[in-house]
């Protein structure tokens, strides 16, 4: 069996980092959004006596999450298979766009379908969470609220067909370093759990998503102050996006990609020209319905997609 599946990128439309937890992770409140920028993952699958997993990637990535996800899923299904992946990367890496996590989720969704097996959603999300905090979100897509490590997810209302541009300068920000940086500095940059005004502010945004326009909301990413201090060039990109009319304009995840949302495709394209094509990605928001239908189309009648419901 051979399929080619999409693997979409995400943006964080809001991201608050609360305290560090006993398990070493940070407690988050975030709003995830899938966007049209996507990698493509070709998969050739055949049952075999022994498992053999091969990956041909357009970019060399050490310890690729696709291979880890495939091993985890085959073990879970208790089957052996010959699996060949062909990964075409378009999502910038180390940019806060969830590219690796999305590739892992794509593998987890596709393999049971190719094996003709369905797997209960709770098990699928547990496997996703074991691979990384951002992986479970890509089992759903659209607009979602992320709690805990970012892997406890609830649906939020669709935000409509927004046009945005993502500017990825190639600056690499290590996620682990970005979390550490939140603990340094004169004032603790972490949103304190005791600071309920901040949690109330976040709640207000989640509720307002349904009725207010995205451009009216005061969204925030707690990583911005610490990452912009280390890389002032990123703050300059955000300022430029704002001057060009983006609202909001902000960083995604722990960076380094920043994005701006525009009121039309034309405004977005004009802004993209001001940055240069090599670092700019014009994108649209992908809602849950579109996300699922693109997945269904890719897998055809391969199997029930337990994560996407009926
Ligand atoms: O879950 P994932 O492997 O993507 O996380 C990478 C690193 O980011 C973790 O090892 C941890 O240092 C940090 N992290 C965190 N709190 C989160 C998510 C990630 O501290 N909620």
Short mmCIF file of C-alpha atoms and ligand atoms in Angstrom, two decimals:
data_model
loop_
_atom_site.label_atom_id
_atom_site.label_comp_id
_atom_site.label_asym_id
_atom_site.label_seq_id
_atom_site.Cartn_x
_atom_site.Cartn_y
_atom_site.Cartn_z
CA UNK A 1 0.00 0.00 0.00
CA UNK A 2 1.22 3.47 -0.83
CA UNK A 3 -0.20 6.84 0.29
CA UNK A 4 0.95 10.44 0.49
CA UNK A 5 -0.37 12.31 3.51
CA UNK A 6 -0.26 16.00 4.42
CA UNK A 7 1.55 17.21 7.52
CA UNK A 8 0.46 20.74 8.43
CA UNK A 9 2.25 23.43 10.45
CA UNK A 10 0.75 25.25 13.44
CA UNK A 11 0.87 28.68 14.96
CA UNK A 12 0.32 29.55 18.61
CA UNK A 13 -2.16 32.44 18.60
CA UNK A 14 -1.62 32.89 22.35
CA UNK A 15 0.85 31.21 24.69
CA UNK A 16 1.12 31.64 28.46
CA UNK A 17 3.73 29.74 30.42
CA UNK A 18 2.75 29.16 34.03
CA UNK A 19 4.92 27.45 36.65
CA UNK A 20 7.35 24.57 36.26
CA UNK A 21 5.73 21.29 37.27
CA UNK A 22 7.03 18.38 39.32
CA UNK A 23 7.62 16.38 36.08
CA UNK A 24 9.94 19.12 34.73
CA UNK A 25 7.50 20.39 32.09
CA UNK A 26 5.85 23.78 32.26
CA UNK A 27 2.15 24.25 32.72
CA UNK A 28 0.80 26.02 29.63
CA UNK A 29 -2.28 27.77 28.35
CA UNK A 30 -2.19 28.08 24.60
CA UNK A 31 -4.31 28.46 21.47
CA UNK A 32 -3.16 26.31 18.57
CA UNK A 33 -4.09 26.93 14.95
CA UNK A 34 -3.25 24.78 11.92
CA UNK A 35 -2.14 26.62 8.78
CA UNK A 36 -1.89 25.70 5.12
CA UNK A 37 1.91 25.37 5.07
CA UNK A 38 2.61 21.64 5.01
CA UNK A 39 5.20 18.95 4.58
CA UNK A 40 4.30 15.92 2.55
CA UNK A 41 4.88 12.38 3.77
CA UNK A 42 4.84 9.48 1.32
CA UNK A 43 4.44 6.08 2.96
CA UNK A 44 4.91 2.62 1.43
CA UNK A 45 3.66 -0.08 3.75
CA UNK A 46 3.74 -3.88 3.59
CA UNK A 47 3.39 -6.47 6.33
CA UNK A 48 6.65 -8.40 6.75
CA UNK A 49 8.31 -11.02 8.94
CA UNK A 50 10.68 -8.43 10.34
CA UNK A 51 10.19 -4.72 10.80
CA UNK A 52 12.33 -2.45 8.65
CA UNK A 53 11.78 1.30 8.62
CA UNK A 54 13.48 3.54 6.06
CA UNK A 55 13.27 7.29 5.73
CA UNK A 56 14.22 9.37 2.75
CA UNK A 57 13.99 13.04 3.73
CA UNK A 58 14.53 16.17 1.65
CA UNK A 59 16.41 17.54 4.69
CA UNK A 60 18.67 15.46 6.95
CA UNK A 61 17.21 15.37 10.47
CA UNK A 62 18.96 13.45 13.25
CA UNK A 63 16.68 11.19 15.27
CA UNK A 64 13.67 11.92 13.06
CA UNK A 65 10.36 11.76 14.93
CA UNK A 66 8.79 9.95 11.96
CA UNK A 67 10.94 6.88 12.60
CA UNK A 68 10.32 7.03 16.36
CA UNK A 69 6.58 7.38 15.80
CA UNK A 70 6.56 4.45 13.35
CA UNK A 71 8.42 2.14 15.76
CA UNK A 72 6.11 3.13 18.59
CA UNK A 73 2.99 2.50 16.52
CA UNK A 74 4.14 -0.87 15.08
CA UNK A 75 5.05 -2.03 18.60
CA UNK A 76 1.70 -0.88 19.86
CA UNK A 77 -0.15 -2.71 17.06
CA UNK A 78 2.11 -5.75 17.61
CA UNK A 79 2.84 -6.08 13.92
CA UNK A 80 5.97 -6.23 11.78
CA UNK A 81 6.14 -4.27 8.56
CA UNK A 82 8.39 -2.94 5.86
CA UNK A 83 7.78 0.82 5.90
CA UNK A 84 9.40 3.36 3.55
CA UNK A 85 8.86 7.04 4.20
CA UNK A 86 9.60 9.87 1.76
CA UNK A 87 9.44 13.18 3.62
CA UNK A 88 9.38 16.47 1.73
CA UNK A 89 10.04 19.29 4.18
CA UNK A 90 8.61 22.74 3.60
CA UNK A 91 7.89 23.75 7.21
CA UNK A 92 10.91 25.63 8.62
CA UNK A 93 12.59 23.61 11.36
CA UNK A 94 13.27 24.79 14.90
CA UNK A 95 10.89 27.64 14.21
CA UNK A 96 8.02 26.98 16.66
CA UNK A 97 5.73 25.72 13.89
CA UNK A 98 5.50 22.13 15.10
CA UNK A 99 6.91 20.58 11.90
CA UNK A 100 8.52 17.55 13.58
CA UNK A 101 5.50 17.04 15.85
CA UNK A 102 3.17 17.21 12.87
CA UNK A 103 5.26 14.63 10.96
CA UNK A 104 5.05 12.33 14.00
CA UNK A 105 1.27 12.73 14.27
CA UNK A 106 0.88 12.08 10.53
CA UNK A 107 2.76 8.80 10.99
CA UNK A 108 0.58 7.81 13.95
CA UNK A 109 -2.62 8.52 12.02
CA UNK A 110 -1.56 6.84 8.78
CA UNK A 111 0.04 3.59 9.96
CA UNK A 112 -3.02 1.97 11.62
CA UNK A 113 -5.07 2.92 8.56
CA UNK A 114 -2.50 1.28 6.28
CA UNK A 115 -2.43 -1.80 8.53
CA UNK A 116 -6.23 -1.97 8.39
CA UNK A 117 -6.53 -1.53 12.14
CA UNK A 118 -8.31 1.06 14.19
CA UNK A 119 -6.96 2.23 17.48
CA UNK A 120 -8.98 3.83 20.29
CA UNK A 121 -8.49 7.55 20.44
CA UNK A 122 -7.25 7.52 24.07
CA UNK A 123 -4.42 5.18 23.04
CA UNK A 124 -3.56 7.26 20.01
CA UNK A 125 -3.28 10.43 22.11
CA UNK A 126 -1.15 8.65 24.73
CA UNK A 127 1.31 7.57 22.01
CA UNK A 128 1.30 11.11 20.59
CA UNK A 129 2.01 12.62 24.00
CA UNK A 130 4.89 10.20 24.55
CA UNK A 131 6.52 11.59 21.38
CA UNK A 132 6.22 15.27 22.34
CA UNK A 133 3.98 17.89 23.90
CA UNK A 134 2.83 19.34 20.55
CA UNK A 135 2.14 16.01 18.82
CA UNK A 136 -1.45 15.40 20.12
CA UNK A 137 -2.68 18.71 18.67
CA UNK A 138 -2.00 17.42 15.15
CA UNK A 139 -4.41 14.53 15.71
CA UNK A 140 -7.14 17.19 15.67
CA UNK A 141 -6.09 20.32 13.75
CA UNK A 142 -8.14 23.52 13.45
CA UNK A 143 -8.29 25.87 16.42
CA UNK A 144 -7.74 24.24 19.82
CA UNK A 145 -7.11 25.13 23.43
CA UNK A 146 -4.01 23.44 24.88
CA UNK A 147 -3.63 22.92 28.63
CA UNK A 148 -1.08 21.13 30.81
CA UNK A 149 2.04 20.37 28.75
CA UNK A 150 0.04 21.60 25.77
CA UNK A 151 -1.18 18.07 25.12
CA UNK A 152 -4.53 18.29 26.89
CA UNK A 153 -6.74 19.65 24.13
CA UNK A 154 -10.22 21.04 23.69
CA UNK A 155 -11.85 22.39 20.54
CA UNK A 156 -12.30 26.13 20.11
CA UNK A 157 -14.59 27.82 17.58
CA UNK A 158 -13.26 28.05 14.03
CA UNK A 159 -11.66 31.37 13.31
CA UNK A 160 -12.49 31.68 9.62
CA UNK A 161 -10.28 31.95 6.59
CA UNK A 162 -7.58 34.29 7.82
CA UNK A 163 -4.64 35.19 5.65
CA UNK A 164 -1.26 35.42 7.33
CA UNK A 165 2.40 35.50 6.51
CA UNK A 166 5.04 33.65 8.46
CA UNK A 167 8.53 35.14 8.50
CA UNK A 168 11.21 32.60 9.30
CA UNK A 169 14.61 34.27 9.48
CA UNK A 170 16.56 31.05 10.01
CA UNK A 171 17.55 32.08 13.55
CA UNK A 172 17.53 28.90 15.61
CA UNK A 173 15.94 29.05 19.07
CA UNK A 174 16.30 25.95 21.25
CA UNK A 175 13.00 25.21 23.00
CA UNK A 176 14.79 23.94 26.10
CA UNK A 177 16.93 27.11 26.25
CA UNK A 178 13.88 29.31 25.78
CA UNK A 179 12.16 27.65 28.75
CA UNK A 180 15.33 28.08 30.83
CA UNK A 181 15.56 31.76 29.86
CA UNK A 182 12.09 32.31 31.33
CA UNK A 183 13.57 31.55 34.74
CA UNK A 184 16.42 34.06 34.42
CA UNK A 185 16.39 37.84 34.35
CA UNK A 186 15.56 40.51 36.90
CA UNK A 187 11.86 39.86 36.93
CA UNK A 188 10.63 36.32 36.56
CA UNK A 189 9.11 36.24 33.11
CA UNK A 190 6.83 33.35 34.01
CA UNK A 191 3.16 34.01 34.37
CA UNK A 192 2.51 33.13 37.97
CA UNK A 193 -0.43 30.85 38.65
CA UNK A 194 -1.24 33.15 41.54
CA UNK A 195 -1.61 35.98 39.06
CA UNK A 196 -5.18 35.20 38.25
CA UNK A 197 -5.63 38.43 36.22
CA UNK A 198 -3.43 36.86 33.54
CA UNK A 199 -5.40 33.64 33.54
CA UNK A 200 -8.60 35.68 33.39
CA UNK A 201 -7.16 37.60 30.44
CA UNK A 202 -6.42 34.31 28.68
CA UNK A 203 -9.90 32.98 29.46
CA UNK A 204 -11.42 36.15 28.05
CA UNK A 205 -9.53 35.62 24.79
CA UNK A 206 -10.68 31.99 24.54
CA UNK A 207 -14.30 33.05 25.04
CA UNK A 208 -14.07 36.05 22.73
CA UNK A 209 -12.75 33.94 19.84
CA UNK A 210 -16.32 33.08 18.91
CA UNK A 211 -17.67 36.61 18.65
CA UNK A 212 -14.83 39.12 18.42
CA UNK A 213 -12.48 39.54 15.49
CA UNK A 214 -9.00 38.15 15.94
CA UNK A 215 -7.51 41.60 15.31
CA UNK A 216 -9.39 43.01 18.31
CA UNK A 217 -7.87 40.57 20.81
CA UNK A 218 -4.80 41.35 22.91
CA UNK A 219 -3.06 38.04 22.38
CA UNK A 220 0.31 37.31 23.97
CA UNK A 221 3.25 34.93 23.80
CA UNK A 222 5.23 34.73 27.07
CA UNK A 223 8.38 33.68 25.18
CA UNK A 224 8.60 36.95 23.25
CA UNK A 225 10.35 39.12 25.88
CA UNK A 226 13.10 36.58 26.58
CA UNK A 227 13.64 35.48 22.98
CA UNK A 228 13.53 39.08 21.64
CA UNK A 229 16.15 40.08 24.21
CA UNK A 230 18.52 37.45 22.76
CA UNK A 231 17.48 38.11 19.13
CA UNK A 232 16.42 41.77 18.72
CA UNK A 233 16.12 41.16 14.96
CA UNK A 234 12.94 39.17 15.65
CA UNK A 235 11.35 42.08 17.52
CA UNK A 236 12.18 44.25 14.50
CA UNK A 237 10.34 41.80 12.21
CA UNK A 238 7.25 41.97 14.45
CA UNK A 239 7.37 45.80 14.39
CA UNK A 240 7.67 45.79 10.61
CA UNK A 241 4.71 43.39 10.29
CA UNK A 242 2.64 45.76 12.45
CA UNK A 243 3.65 48.74 10.30
CA UNK A 244 2.50 46.78 7.26
CA UNK A 245 -0.93 46.35 8.87
CA UNK A 246 -0.71 42.92 10.55
CA UNK A 247 -2.93 42.37 13.57
CA UNK A 248 -1.90 40.44 15.51
CA UNK A 249 1.83 40.19 14.72
CA UNK A 250 3.70 37.88 17.08
CA UNK A 251 6.07 34.97 17.55
CA UNK A 252 4.86 31.35 17.47
CA UNK A 253 5.88 28.79 20.14
CA UNK A 254 9.36 29.43 21.45
CA UNK A 255 10.29 30.90 18.07
CA UNK A 256 11.95 31.84 15.96
CA UNK A 257 9.22 32.18 13.34
CA UNK A 258 6.98 35.22 13.67
CA UNK A 259 3.72 35.78 11.88
CA UNK A 260 1.26 38.51 11.01
CA UNK A 261 -2.44 38.13 10.27
CA UNK A 262 -3.84 40.37 7.51
CA UNK A 263 -7.35 41.34 6.52
CA UNK A 264 -6.97 40.10 2.95
CA UNK A 265 -4.81 37.90 0.78
CA UNK A 266 -3.73 40.99 -1.13
CA UNK A 267 -2.54 42.77 2.04
CA UNK A 268 -0.67 39.62 3.06
CA UNK A 269 1.00 39.29 -0.35
CA UNK A 270 2.06 42.97 -0.30
CA UNK A 271 3.59 42.48 3.16
CA UNK A 272 5.37 39.33 1.97
CA UNK A 273 7.02 41.37 -0.82
CA UNK A 274 8.44 43.74 1.80
CA UNK A 275 10.34 40.85 3.44
CA UNK A 276 11.53 38.89 0.42
CA UNK A 277 10.36 35.54 -0.81
CA UNK A 278 13.15 33.41 0.67
CA UNK A 279 12.09 33.94 4.30
CA UNK A 280 8.36 34.50 3.88
CA UNK A 281 5.50 32.00 3.70
CA UNK A 282 2.00 33.22 2.78
CA UNK A 283 -0.48 30.95 4.58
CA UNK A 284 -4.15 30.57 5.42
CA UNK A 285 -5.71 29.17 8.56
CA UNK A 286 -6.91 25.57 8.15
CA UNK A 287 -10.00 24.78 10.19
CA UNK A 288 -10.85 21.40 11.71
CA UNK A 289 -13.29 20.42 8.97
CA UNK A 290 -10.75 21.19 6.22
CA UNK A 291 -8.00 19.44 8.17
CA UNK A 292 -10.03 16.26 8.50
CA UNK A 293 -11.30 16.29 4.95
CA UNK A 294 -7.77 16.69 3.57
CA UNK A 295 -6.74 13.73 5.70
CA UNK A 296 -9.68 11.61 4.59
CA UNK A 297 -8.91 12.42 0.98
CA UNK A 298 -5.26 11.40 1.47
CA UNK A 299 -6.08 8.07 3.08
CA UNK A 300 -9.13 7.38 0.94
CA UNK A 301 -11.15 4.52 2.30
CA UNK A 302 -8.00 3.06 3.91
CA UNK A 303 -9.66 2.67 7.31
CA UNK A 304 -11.69 4.35 9.96
CA UNK A 305 -9.81 7.37 11.27
CA UNK A 306 -10.58 6.91 14.92
CA UNK A 307 -9.16 10.32 15.83
CA UNK A 308 -11.42 12.18 13.42
CA UNK A 309 -14.71 10.67 14.50
CA UNK A 310 -17.42 9.84 11.96
O1 LIG B 1 7.53 17.70 24.85
P1 LIG B 1 8.72 18.10 24.07
O2 LIG B 1 9.69 16.97 23.88
O3 LIG B 1 8.40 18.78 22.77
O4 LIG B 1 9.47 19.21 24.93
C1 LIG B 1 10.80 19.60 24.70
C2 LIG B 1 11.31 20.32 25.94
O5 LIG B 1 10.64 21.57 26.11
C3 LIG B 1 11.09 19.56 27.24
O6 LIG B 1 12.12 18.67 27.51
C4 LIG B 1 11.02 20.69 28.26
O7 LIG B 1 12.33 21.12 28.59
C5 LIG B 1 10.38 21.82 27.48
N1 LIG B 1 8.91 21.89 27.70
C6 LIG B 1 8.45 22.36 28.92
N2 LIG B 1 7.10 22.46 29.13
C7 LIG B 1 6.21 22.12 28.16
C8 LIG B 1 6.67 21.65 26.91
C9 LIG B 1 8.03 21.56 26.71
O8 LIG B 1 9.23 22.69 29.81
N3 LIG B 1 4.92 22.24 28.40
#
